[in-house]
Coordinates of C-alpha atoms in Angstrom, one line a residue:
M65 CA 110.4 97.0 106.2
V66 CA 110.7 96.7 102.4
N67 CA 113.9 95.1 101.1
I68 CA 115.3 97.6 98.6
P69 CA 118.0 96.1 96.3
P70 CA 121.3 98.0 96.4
T71 CA 122.4 100.0 93.4
P72 CA 125.2 98.0 91.6
S73 CA 128.5 99.5 90.8
G74 CA 131.7 98.4 88.9
P75 CA 133.4 98.7 85.6
E76 CA 130.9 96.2 84.0
F77 CA 128.1 98.8 84.5
E78 CA 130.1 101.6 82.8
G79 CA 127.9 103.5 80.3
M80 CA 124.7 101.9 81.6
F81 CA 121.8 103.7 83.1
I82 CA 121.2 102.1 86.5
Q83 CA 117.5 102.5 87.4
P84 CA 117.2 104.2 90.9
L85 CA 114.4 102.9 93.1
T86 CA 114.5 105.8 95.6
P87 CA 115.7 108.8 93.6
I88 CA 113.7 111.4 95.5
G89 CA 115.5 112.2 98.7
G90 CA 116.4 108.5 99.2
S91 CA 112.7 107.9 100.1
L92 CA 110.7 105.1 98.5
I93 CA 107.4 106.6 99.6
G94 CA 108.4 110.1 98.3
S95 CA 109.6 108.6 95.0
F96 CA 106.3 106.7 94.8
F97 CA 104.2 109.8 95.0
V98 CA 106.4 111.7 92.5
G99 CA 106.2 108.8 90.1
L100 CA 102.4 108.9 90.2
I101 CA 102.2 112.5 89.1
P102 CA 102.1 111.9 85.3
L103 CA 99.7 109.0 85.7
V104 CA 97.3 111.0 87.9
L105 CA 97.7 114.0 85.5
V106 CA 96.4 111.9 82.5
L107 CA 93.4 110.7 84.6
V108 CA 92.6 114.2 85.8
L109 CA 92.9 115.9 82.4
L110 CA 90.7 113.2 80.8
G111 CA 88.1 112.8 83.5
I112 CA 87.8 116.2 85.2
F113 CA 88.9 118.8 82.7
R114 CA 87.6 116.9 79.7
V115 CA 90.7 117.3 77.7
P116 CA 90.8 115.1 74.5
A117 CA 92.7 111.8 75.0
H118 CA 95.6 112.7 72.6
L119 CA 96.3 116.0 74.4
S120 CA 95.9 114.3 77.9
S121 CA 98.4 111.6 76.8
L122 CA 100.8 114.1 75.4
S123 CA 100.7 116.2 78.6
G124 CA 101.4 113.1 80.7
L125 CA 104.3 112.2 78.4
I126 CA 105.8 115.6 78.6
V127 CA 105.6 115.6 82.5
C128 CA 107.0 112.1 82.5
I129 CA 110.0 113.2 80.4
F130 CA 110.9 115.9 82.9
I131 CA 110.5 113.6 85.9
A132 CA 112.5 110.8 84.2
I133 CA 115.4 113.1 83.3
F134 CA 115.5 115.4 86.4
G135 CA 114.0 113.1 89.0
W136 CA 115.2 109.6 88.0
H137 CA 118.4 111.0 86.3
M138 CA 117.8 109.1 83.1
P139 CA 120.1 110.2 80.2
A140 CA 118.3 112.1 77.5
A141 CA 119.5 109.7 74.8
N142 CA 117.9 106.7 76.7
C143 CA 114.8 108.7 77.4
F144 CA 114.0 109.6 73.8
E145 CA 115.0 106.2 72.4
S146 CA 112.5 104.6 74.8
I147 CA 109.9 107.1 73.5
G148 CA 110.8 106.1 69.9
N149 CA 110.5 102.4 70.8
G150 CA 107.0 103.0 72.2
I151 CA 105.8 104.9 69.2
V152 CA 107.0 102.2 66.8
F153 CA 105.3 99.5 68.9
A154 CA 102.1 101.6 68.8
H155 CA 102.1 101.5 65.0
W156 CA 103.2 97.9 64.6
P157 CA 101.5 95.7 65.7
I158 CA 98.8 97.7 67.5
M159 CA 97.5 100.2 65.0
W160 CA 98.2 97.8 62.1
I161 CA 95.5 95.5 63.7
V162 CA 93.1 98.4 64.3
L163 CA 93.6 99.8 60.8
N164 CA 92.7 96.6 59.0
A165 CA 89.8 95.6 61.3
L166 CA 88.2 99.1 61.1
F167 CA 88.8 99.1 57.3
I168 CA 86.8 95.9 56.9
Y169 CA 84.1 97.3 59.1
N170 CA 83.9 100.5 57.0
V171 CA 83.6 98.4 53.8
T172 CA 80.6 96.6 55.3
L173 CA 79.0 100.0 55.8
E174 CA 79.7 101.2 52.3
C175 CA 78.8 98.0 50.5
G176 CA 75.5 97.3 52.3
F177 CA 76.5 94.2 54.3
F178 CA 76.2 96.2 57.5
E179 CA 72.6 96.8 56.5
Y180 CA 72.0 93.1 56.2
F181 CA 73.6 92.5 59.6
R182 CA 71.5 94.9 61.5
R183 CA 68.3 93.8 59.8
W184 CA 69.3 90.3 60.8
M185 CA 69.6 91.5 64.4
L186 CA 66.1 93.1 64.4
T187 CA 64.3 90.2 62.7
Y188 CA 66.0 87.1 64.2
T189 CA 66.1 88.5 67.7
P190 CA 63.6 90.5 69.7
P191 CA 63.9 94.2 68.8
D192 CA 64.7 95.1 72.4
K193 CA 67.8 97.1 73.3
R194 CA 68.3 95.0 76.5
V195 CA 68.6 91.8 74.4
I196 CA 70.7 93.5 71.8
L197 CA 73.0 94.7 74.5
L198 CA 73.7 91.1 75.5
I199 CA 74.1 89.8 72.0
V200 CA 76.2 92.5 70.5
A201 CA 78.2 94.1 73.4
F202 CA 78.7 91.0 75.4
S203 CA 78.8 87.9 73.2
F204 CA 79.8 89.4 69.8
G205 CA 82.3 91.7 71.5
A206 CA 83.9 88.8 73.3
L207 CA 84.2 87.0 70.0
L208 CA 86.0 90.0 68.5
E209 CA 88.2 90.4 71.6
G210 CA 89.1 86.7 71.4
V211 CA 90.4 87.2 67.8
A212 CA 91.9 90.7 67.7
G213 CA 91.5 92.9 70.8
F214 CA 93.2 96.4 70.9
G215 CA 89.9 98.3 71.2
I216 CA 88.3 96.7 68.1
P217 CA 85.2 95.5 70.1
G218 CA 84.5 99.0 71.4
A219 CA 84.7 100.6 67.9
I220 CA 82.7 98.0 66.0
C221 CA 80.1 96.9 68.6
S222 CA 79.2 100.4 69.8
S223 CA 78.7 101.6 66.2
L224 CA 76.4 98.7 65.5
M225 CA 74.4 99.4 68.6
V226 CA 74.1 103.1 67.7
S227 CA 72.7 102.1 64.3
L228 CA 70.0 100.1 66.2
G229 CA 68.9 103.0 68.3
F230 CA 71.3 103.3 71.2
D231 CA 72.6 106.5 72.5
P232 CA 76.3 106.7 71.4
A233 CA 77.7 107.2 74.9
D234 CA 75.6 104.4 76.3
A235 CA 76.6 102.1 73.5
L236 CA 80.4 102.6 74.1
V237 CA 80.2 102.7 77.9
Y238 CA 78.5 99.4 78.2
T239 CA 80.6 97.8 75.4
L240 CA 83.7 98.8 77.3
V241 CA 82.4 97.5 80.6
F242 CA 81.6 94.1 79.0
D243 CA 85.1 94.1 77.3
T244 CA 86.8 93.0 80.6
T245 CA 86.5 89.3 81.2
P246 CA 87.4 88.3 77.6
V247 CA 90.6 90.4 77.6
A248 CA 92.9 88.0 79.6
F249 CA 92.5 85.3 76.9
G250 CA 92.2 87.8 74.0
A251 CA 94.0 87.7 70.7
L252 CA 94.1 83.8 71.0
G253 CA 95.7 83.8 74.5
I254 CA 98.7 86.0 73.8
P255 CA 98.5 87.7 77.2
V256 CA 98.8 84.4 79.0
T257 CA 101.6 82.9 76.9
T258 CA 103.5 86.2 77.2
L259 CA 103.1 86.0 81.0
A260 CA 104.4 82.5 81.1
T261 CA 107.4 83.4 79.0
I262 CA 108.2 86.5 81.2
T263 CA 107.8 84.6 84.6
G264 CA 108.9 81.1 83.7
L265 CA 105.7 79.7 85.2
D266 CA 103.8 76.9 83.6
V267 CA 101.4 78.2 81.0
M268 CA 98.7 75.7 81.9
H269 CA 98.8 76.7 85.5
L270 CA 98.4 80.3 84.7
S271 CA 95.6 79.6 82.3
A272 CA 93.8 77.4 84.8
M273 CA 94.3 80.0 87.6
M274 CA 92.7 82.8 85.4
G275 CA 90.0 80.3 84.5
R276 CA 89.2 80.1 88.2
Q277 CA 88.9 83.8 88.6
L278 CA 87.4 85.4 85.6
P279 CA 84.4 83.1 85.2
L280 CA 83.2 84.3 88.6
L281 CA 82.9 87.8 87.1
S282 CA 81.7 86.6 83.7
L283 CA 78.7 84.8 85.2
F284 CA 77.3 88.0 86.8
L285 CA 78.6 90.6 84.4
P286 CA 75.5 90.6 82.0
L287 CA 73.1 91.0 84.9
Y288 CA 75.3 93.7 86.4
V289 CA 75.4 95.7 83.2
L290 CA 71.7 95.3 82.4
T291 CA 70.8 96.6 85.9
F292 CA 72.9 99.8 85.3
Y293 CA 71.5 100.2 81.8
A294 CA 67.8 99.6 82.3
G295 CA 67.3 99.9 86.0
F296 CA 66.5 97.2 88.7
R297 CA 63.0 96.3 87.5
A298 CA 63.5 96.6 83.7
G299 CA 67.0 95.2 83.7
F300 CA 67.4 92.8 86.7
I301 CA 63.8 91.6 87.3
E302 CA 62.6 91.4 83.7
C303 CA 65.8 90.2 82.0
W304 CA 67.6 88.0 84.5
P305 CA 66.8 84.8 82.4
A306 CA 68.6 86.1 79.3
A307 CA 71.4 87.5 81.4
L308 CA 71.8 84.2 83.1
V309 CA 71.9 82.3 79.8
A310 CA 74.5 84.7 78.4
G311 CA 76.7 84.8 81.5
F312 CA 76.5 81.1 82.4
S313 CA 77.2 79.9 78.8
F314 CA 80.2 82.2 78.6
A315 CA 81.6 81.6 82.1
F316 CA 81.2 77.8 81.9
T317 CA 82.9 77.5 78.5
Q318 CA 85.6 80.0 79.5
G319 CA 86.4 78.0 82.7
V320 CA 86.4 74.6 81.0
F321 CA 88.7 75.6 78.1
A322 CA 91.0 77.6 80.3
N323 CA 91.5 74.7 82.7
L324 CA 91.5 71.7 80.3
V325 CA 92.6 73.0 76.9
G326 CA 94.8 76.1 77.3
P327 CA 94.8 79.9 76.9
E328 CA 94.3 80.1 73.1
L329 CA 90.6 79.4 72.8
P330 CA 88.7 80.2 76.0
D331 CA 87.3 83.6 74.9
L332 CA 86.8 82.8 71.3
I333 CA 84.8 79.6 71.9
A334 CA 83.1 81.1 75.0
G335 CA 82.0 84.2 72.9
L336 CA 80.7 81.9 70.2
V337 CA 78.9 79.6 72.6
S338 CA 77.3 82.5 74.4
L339 CA 76.3 84.1 71.1
I340 CA 74.5 81.0 69.9
S341 CA 73.0 80.3 73.3
I342 CA 71.4 83.8 73.8
V343 CA 70.2 84.0 70.2
G344 CA 68.6 80.5 70.5
F345 CA 67.1 81.4 73.9
V346 CA 65.4 84.5 72.7
Q347 CA 63.6 82.6 70.0
F348 CA 61.5 81.2 72.8
W349 CA 61.7 83.9 75.5
K350 CA 61.3 87.6 75.3
P351 CA 61.4 90.3 78.0
K352 CA 58.3 92.3 78.9
Y353 CA 57.7 94.9 76.2
R354 CA 58.8 98.4 77.1
P355 CA 58.6 101.2 74.4
E356 CA 61.6 103.0 75.8
F357 CA 63.8 100.0 75.0
E358 CA 62.4 99.3 71.5
A359 CA 65.2 99.0 69.0
S360 CA 64.8 100.6 65.6
L361 CA 66.6 100.7 62.3
T362 CA 68.4 104.0 62.2
A363 CA 70.7 105.8 59.9
M364 CA 73.8 107.7 61.1
K365 CA 75.3 110.8 59.8
S366 CA 78.9 110.3 58.6
T367 CA 81.4 110.8 61.4
S368 CA 83.6 112.6 59.0
P369 CA 81.7 114.5 56.3
D370 CA 83.3 114.3 52.9
I371 CA 81.5 115.6 49.9
E372 CA 83.8 113.8 47.5
N373 CA 83.0 110.5 49.2
M374 CA 79.3 111.1 49.1
S375 CA 79.4 112.1 45.5
A376 CA 81.4 109.0 44.6
R377 CA 79.0 106.9 46.6
S378 CA 76.0 108.4 44.9
S379 CA 77.6 107.8 41.5
T380 CA 77.8 104.1 42.3
S381 CA 74.1 104.0 43.2
V382 CA 72.6 106.3 40.6
N383 CA 73.4 106.6 36.9
N384 CA 71.7 108.0 33.8
N385 CA 69.6 104.9 33.6
A386 CA 68.7 104.8 37.2
T387 CA 65.4 103.2 38.2
P388 CA 62.9 105.2 40.2
S389 CA 63.9 103.2 43.3
E390 CA 67.5 104.2 42.8
K391 CA 66.6 107.8 42.3
A392 CA 64.6 107.8 45.4
Q393 CA 67.6 106.4 47.3
S394 CA 69.8 109.2 46.0
E395 CA 67.3 111.7 47.4
G396 CA 67.4 110.2 50.8
T397 CA 64.0 108.4 50.6
P398 CA 63.9 105.1 52.3
V399 CA 62.7 102.2 50.1
V400 CA 62.3 98.5 50.2
D401 CA 64.2 96.9 47.3
S402 CA 62.3 93.9 46.1
D403 CA 65.3 92.4 44.5
K404 CA 67.7 92.6 47.5
N405 CA 65.0 92.8 50.2
S406 CA 67.0 95.6 51.8
I407 CA 66.3 99.0 53.2
Q408 CA 68.7 101.5 51.8
Q409 CA 69.1 105.2 52.3
I410 CA 71.7 107.6 51.2
E411 CA 71.6 110.8 53.1
H412 CA 73.0 114.1 52.1
E413 CA 75.3 115.5 54.8
A414 CA 74.0 118.1 57.2
N415 CA 75.4 121.6 57.0
G416 CA 78.4 122.3 59.1
D417 CA 76.5 124.8 61.3
D418 CA 73.8 122.2 62.0
A419 CA 72.6 122.5 65.6
S420 CA 73.4 118.8 66.2
A421 CA 76.9 119.0 64.8
G422 CA 78.3 118.2 68.2
K423 CA 76.6 114.8 68.0
A424 CA 77.7 113.8 64.5
N425 CA 76.4 110.3 65.0
A426 CA 72.8 111.2 65.9
A427 CA 70.5 108.5 64.9
I428 CA 67.7 109.2 62.4
P429 CA 64.8 106.7 62.4
L430 CA 63.9 105.2 59.0
Q431 CA 60.1 105.0 58.6
A432 CA 60.1 101.8 56.5
A433 CA 59.1 98.2 57.0
I434 CA 62.0 96.0 58.1
V435 CA 62.4 93.1 55.7
K436 CA 63.8 89.8 57.0
P437 CA 67.1 89.1 55.2
S438 CA 67.3 86.1 53.0
L439 CA 69.7 83.3 53.5
R440 CA 72.1 84.8 51.0
E441 CA 72.0 88.2 52.7
T442 CA 72.5 86.6 56.1
L443 CA 75.6 84.8 54.9
L444 CA 76.9 88.1 53.4
A445 CA 76.2 89.9 56.7
W446 CA 78.3 87.4 58.7
S447 CA 80.9 86.9 56.0
P448 CA 83.5 89.5 57.1
W449 CA 83.5 88.2 60.8
I450 CA 83.6 84.6 59.8
S451 CA 86.5 85.3 57.4
I452 CA 88.4 87.1 60.2
V453 CA 87.8 84.4 62.8
V454 CA 88.8 81.5 60.4
V455 CA 91.9 83.1 59.0
V456 CA 93.2 84.4 62.4
I457 CA 92.7 80.9 64.0
I458 CA 94.5 79.1 61.2
W459 CA 97.2 81.9 61.1
T460 CA 97.9 81.6 64.8
F461 CA 98.0 77.8 65.2
A462 CA 100.0 77.4 62.0
K463 CA 102.4 80.0 63.5
V464 CA 102.4 82.0 60.2
N465 CA 103.2 85.1 62.2
H466 CA 106.7 83.7 63.0
V467 CA 107.6 83.7 59.3
G468 CA 110.0 86.6 58.6
K469 CA 110.1 87.6 62.2
T470 CA 113.0 89.9 63.0
A471 CA 114.2 90.8 66.4
V472 CA 115.4 94.4 66.3
K473 CA 117.7 95.4 69.1
W474 CA 116.8 99.0 69.8
P475 CA 119.9 101.3 69.6
H476 CA 121.0 103.2 72.7
L477 CA 118.5 101.2 74.7
H478 CA 119.1 97.5 74.4
Q479 CA 121.0 96.3 77.5
E480 CA 122.1 99.9 78.2
V481 CA 119.5 100.1 81.0
Y482 CA 119.9 98.1 84.2
I483 CA 116.8 97.0 86.1
T484 CA 117.9 97.3 89.7
L485 CA 114.8 95.6 91.0
Y486 CA 115.5 92.4 89.0
G487 CA 119.2 92.6 89.0
K488 CA 119.7 92.3 85.2
P489 CA 120.2 94.4 82.1
Y490 CA 117.0 95.5 80.2
D491 CA 116.5 93.9 76.8
A492 CA 115.0 96.4 74.4
I493 CA 113.9 94.3 71.5
W494 CA 111.2 95.2 69.0
N495 CA 109.9 92.1 67.3
F496 CA 109.0 93.0 63.8
E497 CA 106.5 90.5 62.4
P498 CA 105.4 91.3 58.9
L499 CA 102.8 88.5 59.1
A500 CA 101.4 89.5 62.5
T501 CA 97.7 89.4 63.4
G502 CA 97.0 92.7 61.6
T503 CA 98.3 91.1 58.4
A504 CA 96.1 88.0 59.0
I505 CA 93.1 90.4 59.2
L506 CA 94.2 92.0 55.9
V507 CA 94.4 88.5 54.3
A508 CA 90.9 87.8 55.6
F509 CA 89.8 90.9 53.7
F510 CA 90.4 89.5 50.3
P511 CA 87.7 86.7 50.3
F512 CA 85.4 89.2 51.8
A513 CA 86.2 91.7 49.1
G514 CA 85.4 89.1 46.5
L515 CA 81.9 88.7 48.0
V516 CA 81.5 92.5 48.0
L517 CA 82.3 92.7 44.2
W518 CA 80.1 89.5 43.6
D519 CA 77.2 91.3 45.3
G520 CA 77.4 94.0 42.6
N521 CA 79.3 96.8 44.4
H522 CA 81.7 99.0 42.6
P523 CA 85.4 98.7 43.5
R524 CA 85.3 102.4 44.5
V525 CA 83.8 101.3 47.9
F526 CA 87.2 100.1 49.0
W527 CA 88.9 103.5 48.3
I528 CA 86.0 105.3 50.0
S529 CA 86.3 103.0 53.0
F530 CA 90.0 103.4 53.3
K531 CA 89.9 107.2 53.2
K532 CA 87.2 107.1 55.9
T533 CA 89.3 104.7 58.0
C534 CA 92.3 106.9 57.8
K535 CA 90.3 110.0 58.9
Q536 CA 88.7 108.1 61.8
L537 CA 92.1 106.9 63.0
F538 CA 94.0 110.2 62.9
F539 CA 93.4 111.1 66.6
P540 CA 93.4 107.5 67.8
D541 CA 96.8 107.1 66.2
L542 CA 98.2 110.2 68.0
T543 CA 96.7 109.0 71.3
V544 CA 98.1 105.4 71.0
S545 CA 101.5 106.8 70.0
F546 CA 101.7 109.2 73.0
I547 CA 100.3 106.7 75.5
M548 CA 102.7 103.9 74.4
A549 CA 105.6 106.4 74.4
F550 CA 104.5 107.3 77.9
A551 CA 104.3 103.6 79.0
Y552 CA 107.8 102.8 77.6
L553 CA 109.4 105.8 79.2
Y554 CA 107.6 105.0 82.5
N555 CA 109.1 101.5 82.2
Y556 CA 112.7 102.2 81.0
S557 CA 113.2 105.1 83.4
G558 CA 112.4 102.8 86.4
I559 CA 109.5 104.9 87.6
V560 CA 107.1 102.0 87.2
Y561 CA 109.4 99.7 89.3
T562 CA 109.5 102.2 92.1
I563 CA 105.7 102.2 92.1
G564 CA 105.6 98.4 91.9
L565 CA 108.1 97.9 94.7
T566 CA 106.2 100.3 97.0
L567 CA 102.9 98.4 96.4
S568 CA 104.6 95.1 97.0
S569 CA 105.8 96.2 100.4
V570 CA 102.4 95.8 102.1
G571 CA 103.0 92.2 103.1
K572 CA 100.0 89.9 103.5
A573 CA 97.7 92.5 101.8
F574 CA 99.6 92.1 98.6
P575 CA 97.1 89.8 96.9
F576 CA 94.6 92.6 97.0
L577 CA 97.1 95.2 95.6
S578 CA 98.4 92.6 93.1
A579 CA 95.3 93.4 91.0
W580 CA 96.0 97.1 91.2
L581 CA 99.5 96.6 89.8
G582 CA 97.9 95.1 86.7
W583 CA 95.3 97.9 86.7
V584 CA 98.0 100.6 86.5
A585 CA 99.9 98.8 83.8
C586 CA 96.9 98.2 81.5
F587 CA 95.7 101.8 82.0
L588 CA 99.1 103.0 80.6
S589 CA 99.4 100.5 77.8
G590 CA 95.8 99.6 77.0
S591 CA 97.0 96.0 76.6
D592 CA 96.8 93.1 79.0
T593 CA 99.8 91.6 77.2
S594 CA 101.9 94.7 77.9
A595 CA 100.7 94.8 81.5
N596 CA 101.9 91.2 82.0
S597 CA 105.3 92.1 80.4
L598 CA 105.6 95.1 82.7
F599 CA 104.7 93.7 86.1
G600 CA 104.5 89.9 85.6
N601 CA 108.0 89.2 87.0
L602 CA 107.5 91.7 89.8
Q603 CA 104.5 89.8 91.0
V604 CA 106.5 86.6 91.1
V605 CA 109.4 88.2 93.0
A606 CA 107.1 89.8 95.5
A607 CA 105.1 86.6 96.0
R608 CA 108.2 84.5 96.8
E609 CA 109.5 87.1 99.2
I610 CA 106.2 87.3 101.1
G611 CA 105.5 83.6 100.9
L612 CA 102.5 83.7 98.5
S613 CA 101.6 81.7 95.5
A614 CA 103.5 83.0 92.5
V615 CA 101.0 81.5 90.1
L616 CA 98.1 83.3 91.8
M617 CA 99.9 86.6 91.9
A618 CA 101.0 86.5 88.3
A619 CA 97.5 85.5 87.2
T620 CA 95.9 88.3 89.3
N621 CA 98.2 90.8 87.5
S622 CA 96.4 89.8 84.3
T623 CA 92.9 89.6 85.7
G624 CA 93.3 92.9 87.5
A625 CA 94.6 94.5 84.3
V626 CA 91.5 93.7 82.3
T627 CA 89.4 95.9 84.6
S628 CA 91.3 99.1 83.5
K629 CA 91.0 98.5 79.8
M630 CA 87.7 100.3 79.8
I631 CA 89.4 103.5 81.0
S632 CA 92.7 103.3 79.0
P633 CA 93.1 106.2 76.6
Q634 CA 94.1 103.8 73.8
N635 CA 90.7 102.0 74.0
L636 CA 88.7 105.1 74.6
T637 CA 90.0 107.0 71.6
T638 CA 89.5 103.9 69.3
G639 CA 86.0 103.5 70.6
V640 CA 84.8 107.1 70.0
S641 CA 86.2 107.1 66.5
T642 CA 83.2 105.4 64.9
I643 CA 80.3 107.0 66.8
G644 CA 81.0 110.7 66.4
L645 CA 82.3 111.4 69.9
Q646 CA 85.8 112.3 69.0
G647 CA 87.4 114.5 71.7
Q648 CA 84.8 113.3 74.3
E649 CA 86.9 110.5 75.8
G650 CA 86.6 112.1 79.2
K651 CA 82.8 111.8 79.1
I652 CA 83.2 108.1 78.6
L653 CA 85.9 107.8 81.3
R654 CA 83.7 109.5 83.9
R655 CA 81.0 106.9 83.3
T656 CA 83.4 103.8 83.3
I657 CA 85.9 104.6 86.0
L658 CA 83.8 103.6 89.0
H659 CA 83.0 100.3 87.3
S660 CA 86.7 99.8 86.7
I661 CA 87.6 100.5 90.3
G662 CA 84.8 98.3 91.6
M663 CA 85.8 95.4 89.4
C664 CA 89.5 95.7 90.3
C665 CA 88.6 95.6 94.0
L666 CA 86.5 92.5 93.3
M667 CA 89.4 90.8 91.6
G668 CA 91.7 91.7 94.5
A669 CA 89.2 90.3 96.9
I670 CA 88.9 87.1 95.0
A671 CA 92.7 86.8 95.0
C672 CA 92.7 87.2 98.8
I673 CA 90.0 84.6 99.3
Q674 CA 91.9 82.1 97.0
Q675 CA 95.2 82.7 98.8
Y676 CA 94.1 82.6 102.4
G677 CA 90.7 81.0 102.4
I678 CA 90.5 78.4 99.6
P679 CA 94.2 77.8 98.5
Q680 CA 93.1 74.5 97.0
M681 CA 91.8 76.5 94.0
I682 CA 95.4 77.4 93.1
P683 CA 96.9 75.0 90.5
G684 CA 99.8 73.0 91.9
Y685 CA 98.8 73.7 95.5
L686 CA 100.1 71.1 97.9

């Protein structure tokens, strides 16, 4: 029988909203199923009815408002203040990070550095999509997740893969599936440090515990994804050596750093080691040639046609004294530039009634020789990512983000809501950090911008890139705003605590469902950090009541949460923004949800084995 905390009463609670745990007929189970309605609605609208993510999230939010006010009896003022808090958090810091990272990426497209980068991929590695999948989606994606997170790997890596001949949906699906094991230590370990702060547990114990769970998945994830992408023979049998190198180098490094160093560097260093290892390995080993997996240099139609942009871009490339080569470029003819050793092509936009308009990112092969980039071009190709990594690392360890930090106590919400389950008032504080990670990425832009101008580009490329970024992020911004408003309302109304209490009532089966609590929280917020803030303390309370390891349950909340990031509306909408699949988030969700469910079950099973079979794996176990 589950122990339901009593509802407090007294003059000290006057004017506070006391979160009810059993508001529907006094039944915990009945309240549980009613509380699930808005969550299930978002999944059904996205996955079954193919409703765009921003509309699905809005629908879930509207239903949640009615349930919170009329079911959980939340005052309307508290309800809409929590929504406002979520929307503000969605913009700062989340969308601030996404905006700056995607802006830098778009500048690389406009200035030609992206061209250098993908030619580097096709000349320094085998032009095989199976190998590129490991290098870009797994290793490079982990590197980006380790620095920034918030859907950036999906947006950038999938676009790069599309430009190398991948189907857009395939590129995003497998990038999202790969973007699981790096998430727990993403953004330089913020999810782990947040979990330690929320629960009061030792941060090294939590880091070590996650470092004894995630590497087990990291080791086999490359082989798993390759098998689904290319099939058993072409993926598993023919590519297992490369998959083993990528997986082992990442898993070993992740485990060592998580256990011996701390939560800040496991994914960043593991991604870097894995990237170097797999690139080095394929210099001596190549998979059996298969024409269906041959990568090619391709051009993509703009995801947001803009005649003004194209005209401006053409004016930077062609003038009255243009060379024949430049004129050929302006007409869409592929050429090899002997000075820059680059293949460039500027395409005129297709008509709006083009038959392929539904696939705005369709790849168009370039029938031209691929020239190996020079050392200078290689350095320029990698410069934006090196700049971001270096600046963000320095920024984080120097604690620059703490400068000017302001704790804003949210009006009509801060300590005006009482968490019955935890027996304490709810602090509603929005930490405004003007020098947060998004600002660090913006600072990293300036040395990169200097290189762009030094390479002979017109300053106009920055304005063109900024306009393009804003257009790409219009619907993602709506989606993230709605889903974060939904998550905050779900939290402050107490609905999420009713769901958590119900799942924690299963007794000895709790280690398995512990992963699912994290799964639910990350689906709502799209963030492992938010998932840990939401359910981290609940995991500890339930573990102590049942007699389980608090460290293991808290860590499993985080490792379970990473498995739902691939289906979170926030990450889906950011991912589709760069590959021409806007409004088709449901298509991606239908292809990732079974992977998500399977991985969450695996993490739950690992937690059960560690709790009941090999408890010696738990840090601090006596």
